Amino acid sequence: MAASPTIPTPAAGTSNEIQLDIGGMTCASCAASIEKKLNRMDGVVATVNYATEKAKVSYTGAVTPADLIAQVEATGYIARVPQLRAPGAGGGNAPAVVEDPTPILLRRLILSAALAVPVIALAMIPSLQFDRWQWLSLTLTTPVITWGAWPFHRAAWANLRHAAATMDTLISIGTLAAFGWSLYALFIGHAGALSMRHGFSIRPERGMGSSQIYFEVAAGVTVFILAGRYFEARAKRRAGAALEALLELGAKDVAVLRNDLEARIPVDQLVVGDRFVVRPGEKIATDGIIEQGRSAVDASLLTGEPVPVDVSPGDRVTGATINTSGRIVVRATRVGADTALAQIGRMVEDAQNGKADVQRLADRVSAIFVPVVIALAFATLGFWLTTATQDRAATAFTAAVAVLIIACPCALGLATPTALMVGTGRGAQLGILIKGPEILESTRQVDTIVLDKTGTVTTGAMALVEVVTTDTTTEAEALFLAASLESASEHPIARAIAAGAVAQGIELVDPEAFTNTEGLGVQGVIDGHIVVAGRERFLTEWSLHLDNRLSAARDVAEAAGRTAIFVGWDGLARAVISVADTVKPTSADAIAELRRLGLRPILLTGDNERAARAIAAQVGIDEVIAEVLPAGKVDEIRRLQAEGSAVAMAGDGVNDAAALAQADLGLAMGTGSDAAIEASDITLVRGDLLAAVDAVRLSRATLRTIKANLFWAFAYNIAALPLAAAGLLNPMLAGLAMALSSVFVVSNSLRLRRFRATSA
């Protein structure tokens, strides 16, 4: 057995947060009871999630984790600090795998069902009833009601000792009452007669009095509830499987380079600064920067992006992605809990452990539901005892037991958290990280989406677009001279020109006498030519003037929102080279999809009006707000909100962080700055606007699923309780209906696993 983890003791007066694994919960009212007891402690704010079986607790003052655990145990449940398992690709600090309860439940279910089926068959089919059949029913039912239903009785007794009542209380009372009445009828009443026979109906029979036995109710309800628990437990594990799979993505060992020799070590021994080798087909062990080699990296398991991305020295790579081709050497920049994979895992887990407003409503209902149902059962019992004209005790008993069994609030407690678990887990698989359940409400209300230009709609990287020359110069010559000169500069525009030339197969040479004039341009000697490149003003200072052809090219470039670089040599201006921040291939499709979702797109940028409108026209955006400073972006968001719009904001830069925080829904590109990601509500790992479309679609689908679950959970109880109280529902069928309601809710939530990305 693993050793218990050391529980840290915080300094008094500091604010701390801890997550506890909770054991012994069987329904939402259990979670509500634990949450209520924890929140009664001074300085404690707790949220207990029944579906994830975890408690997220913030505490201050002199409270310690040991105090929190003691409080949970005093409530009748089990609590522990999650144990840690060896991390994968820096996935670090992932919670230990909790013991799977399904095998035990399945064994208990199979044995109980094997004994209960003959009991139910004998009770429902009179032709099978033989002399003394009722005594066989007693023999078969006894182990079911004692061993099979033992978890319910044990939990009910624990709750009773702590003056609490949960779903187990209802089940235990209901099954024991059915079994107890049957014993009374068998040993004291008339049911023990040799030739006793009775039939089965959906509506309990009247007039049978002490000849009526309910062994089939005791056995059947136990089996149905066990079946519901088993399928619920299995479905809950499937619902959380996406997060578990995510945390398991990382490599387990790594070929580290130390003293230029390879040594294979466990990945958790990597430290920042280590250099390690990744061969084709291997997973990249942790986040880092490529120092040697070129390859293509498949990040589909982490980002949902299906196409491998080419990487070369200087490019950043993320742990758990797969090197598909060449051998690369990577220098580790983040390890353990600091890696992107670990952060994604924490964000998903936080989202699953949180509660949306609709879930808080369900929890409040569940907290008072069980005591109300017990009171209603006693009221039903009393009503029929005083008003029934025949067999008062039997009539009152069947109605009261049906009320107890039909009203268990399992489905109500599972409605929201199971949908959240599946939805956020599926989002993580698609590269969509939803920070909290309350974000789902925001996506429903949003009607306007404001998009930053650079890095969001566009790639954020300059690229060579066009070369226009005079009649006496070829494009190849102009590009060779200009790119060779610019290859000595670190300016983004210079790098774009040089990269564009290399992509066309042009071999560059190193310039001589290279000089950079800040903000204007560069000059140098290439193959004996004195070459000047930069702004038009820079060439004018060299007495190099544009002819009509180059002037027209300049006007066209500026009208299209491109940046024009002017090139001259040997005393003449000879070329205009256009570079531009290119639009992402998926941006136009994403804008169209956002419109179909009912959102009004607006482009917000610090660029000049002409460049902004040119980009907007390419992607289909009609409204443009240009030449806005970072502080002005916040003002624009506020203005739109003041006009009555619910605003989503998508951005990637540090200058977008404040606007993302101000917006009703902040969408940060995962390729952007840490400040933007921290300020956002949803992070789009792959930095693609189609992911923003999927984020809205997935959030809305999850919210629809939650509402459907809650509707059926509430509707089921509202419709069934009056039937049970009126004595119109057989208790065994009540148990079957209650179990099926929980299975339905969880199964409905699992449909979210089939959610497909827009680009899929």
Short mmCIF file of N, CA, C and O in Angstrom, two decimals, residues 203 206 376-403 721-729:
data_model
loop_
_atom_site.label_atom_id
_atom_site.label_comp_id
_atom_site.label_asym_id
_atom_site.label_seq_id
_atom_site.Cartn_x
_atom_site.Cartn_y
_atom_site.Cartn_z
N ARG A 203 -50.20 -1.05 -10.62
CA ARG A 203 -50.85 -0.39 -9.48
C ARG A 203 -51.03 -1.42 -8.37
O ARG A 203 -51.56 -2.51 -8.61
N ARG A 206 -55.35 -3.78 -3.97
CA ARG A 206 -56.02 -3.51 -2.70
C ARG A 206 -56.78 -4.76 -2.27
O ARG A 206 -57.15 -5.60 -3.08
N LEU A 376 -42.73 13.55 3.57
CA LEU A 376 -43.85 13.23 2.67
C LEU A 376 -44.25 11.77 2.80
O LEU A 376 -45.45 11.43 2.76
N ALA A 377 -43.26 10.88 2.98
CA ALA A 377 -43.57 9.46 3.14
C ALA A 377 -44.39 9.22 4.41
O ALA A 377 -45.36 8.45 4.40
N PHE A 378 -44.00 9.89 5.51
CA PHE A 378 -44.78 9.75 6.75
C PHE A 378 -46.18 10.34 6.58
O PHE A 378 -47.16 9.80 7.10
N ALA A 379 -46.25 11.47 5.85
CA ALA A 379 -47.56 12.08 5.61
C ALA A 379 -48.44 11.14 4.78
O ALA A 379 -49.65 11.00 5.05
N THR A 380 -47.83 10.51 3.78
CA THR A 380 -48.57 9.55 2.95
C THR A 380 -49.05 8.37 3.80
O THR A 380 -50.20 7.92 3.67
N LEU A 381 -48.16 7.88 4.64
CA LEU A 381 -48.51 6.78 5.54
C LEU A 381 -49.69 7.17 6.42
O LEU A 381 -50.68 6.42 6.54
N GLY A 382 -49.61 8.35 7.03
CA GLY A 382 -50.69 8.79 7.91
C GLY A 382 -51.99 9.01 7.17
O GLY A 382 -53.08 8.67 7.67
N PHE A 383 -51.90 9.57 5.95
CA PHE A 383 -53.11 9.84 5.18
C PHE A 383 -53.87 8.56 4.88
O PHE A 383 -55.08 8.46 5.10
N TRP A 384 -53.14 7.54 4.37
CA TRP A 384 -53.81 6.29 4.00
C TRP A 384 -54.28 5.51 5.23
O TRP A 384 -55.30 4.80 5.17
N LEU A 385 -53.58 5.63 6.35
CA LEU A 385 -54.02 4.95 7.57
C LEU A 385 -55.34 5.51 8.07
O LEU A 385 -56.13 4.79 8.71
N THR A 386 -55.59 6.77 7.79
CA THR A 386 -56.82 7.40 8.30
C THR A 386 -57.94 7.44 7.28
O THR A 386 -59.10 7.65 7.66
N THR A 387 -57.62 7.25 6.00
CA THR A 387 -58.68 7.40 4.98
C THR A 387 -59.00 6.13 4.21
O THR A 387 -60.07 6.04 3.60
N ALA A 388 -58.06 5.17 4.17
CA ALA A 388 -58.31 3.95 3.40
C ALA A 388 -59.51 3.20 3.97
O ALA A 388 -59.68 3.09 5.19
N THR A 389 -60.35 2.68 3.08
CA THR A 389 -61.55 1.98 3.53
C THR A 389 -61.30 0.49 3.77
O THR A 389 -62.08 -0.17 4.45
N GLN A 390 -60.24 -0.06 3.19
CA GLN A 390 -59.91 -1.46 3.42
C GLN A 390 -58.39 -1.64 3.42
O GLN A 390 -57.68 -0.91 2.75
N ASP A 391 -57.95 -2.59 4.18
CA ASP A 391 -56.51 -2.89 4.29
C ASP A 391 -55.69 -1.62 4.45
O ASP A 391 -54.76 -1.34 3.69
N ARG A 392 -56.01 -0.87 5.45
CA ARG A 392 -55.36 0.44 5.63
C ARG A 392 -53.84 0.31 5.75
O ARG A 392 -53.10 1.07 5.14
N ALA A 393 -53.40 -0.65 6.56
CA ALA A 393 -51.96 -0.77 6.80
C ALA A 393 -51.22 -1.12 5.50
O ALA A 393 -50.17 -0.54 5.18
N ALA A 394 -51.74 -2.07 4.73
CA ALA A 394 -51.07 -2.47 3.49
C ALA A 394 -51.08 -1.34 2.48
O ALA A 394 -50.08 -1.07 1.80
N THR A 395 -52.21 -0.65 2.35
CA THR A 395 -52.31 0.46 1.40
C THR A 395 -51.35 1.57 1.78
O THR A 395 -50.63 2.12 0.94
N ALA A 396 -51.34 1.93 3.07
CA ALA A 396 -50.46 3.00 3.54
C ALA A 396 -49.00 2.62 3.35
O ALA A 396 -48.16 3.44 2.95
N PHE A 397 -48.71 1.36 3.64
CA PHE A 397 -47.33 0.90 3.53
C PHE A 397 -46.82 0.98 2.09
O PHE A 397 -45.73 1.49 1.82
N THR A 398 -47.58 0.44 1.13
CA THR A 398 -47.11 0.43 -0.26
C THR A 398 -46.91 1.85 -0.80
O THR A 398 -45.94 2.13 -1.50
N ALA A 399 -47.82 2.74 -0.46
CA ALA A 399 -47.70 4.12 -0.94
C ALA A 399 -46.48 4.81 -0.34
O ALA A 399 -45.72 5.50 -1.04
N ALA A 400 -46.27 4.61 0.98
CA ALA A 400 -45.14 5.26 1.65
C ALA A 400 -43.81 4.74 1.11
O ALA A 400 -42.87 5.51 0.88
N VAL A 401 -43.72 3.41 0.90
CA VAL A 401 -42.47 2.84 0.37
C VAL A 401 -42.21 3.34 -1.04
O VAL A 401 -41.08 3.65 -1.41
N ALA A 402 -43.24 3.43 -1.87
CA ALA A 402 -43.08 3.93 -3.23
C ALA A 402 -42.57 5.37 -3.22
O ALA A 402 -41.71 5.74 -4.03
N VAL A 403 -43.08 6.19 -2.31
CA VAL A 403 -42.60 7.58 -2.20
C VAL A 403 -41.12 7.61 -1.85
O VAL A 403 -40.34 8.36 -2.43
N LEU A 721 -43.73 11.48 -7.99
CA LEU A 721 -44.09 11.57 -6.57
C LEU A 721 -45.60 11.55 -6.32
O LEU A 721 -46.08 10.81 -5.45
N PRO A 722 -46.41 12.32 -7.05
CA PRO A 722 -47.86 12.26 -6.82
C PRO A 722 -48.44 10.87 -7.08
O PRO A 722 -49.33 10.42 -6.36
N LEU A 723 -47.91 10.17 -8.12
CA LEU A 723 -48.39 8.82 -8.40
C LEU A 723 -48.09 7.88 -7.24
O LEU A 723 -48.93 7.06 -6.85
N ALA A 724 -46.87 8.01 -6.72
CA ALA A 724 -46.48 7.15 -5.60
C ALA A 724 -47.31 7.45 -4.37
O ALA A 724 -47.80 6.54 -3.69
N ALA A 725 -47.48 8.74 -4.06
CA ALA A 725 -48.24 9.12 -2.87
C ALA A 725 -49.70 8.72 -2.98
O ALA A 725 -50.36 8.41 -1.98
N ALA A 726 -50.21 8.67 -4.22
CA ALA A 726 -51.61 8.30 -4.43
C ALA A 726 -51.81 6.79 -4.43
O ALA A 726 -52.93 6.30 -4.61
N GLY A 727 -50.72 6.04 -4.22
CA GLY A 727 -50.83 4.59 -4.19
C GLY A 727 -51.03 3.98 -5.55
O GLY A 727 -51.59 2.89 -5.68
N LEU A 728 -50.57 4.67 -6.60
CA LEU A 728 -50.78 4.20 -7.97
C LEU A 728 -49.51 3.63 -8.60
O LEU A 728 -49.48 3.38 -9.80
N LEU A 729 -48.45 3.43 -7.80
CA LEU A 729 -47.19 2.98 -8.36
C LEU A 729 -46.62 1.85 -7.51
O LEU A 729 -46.42 2.01 -6.30
#
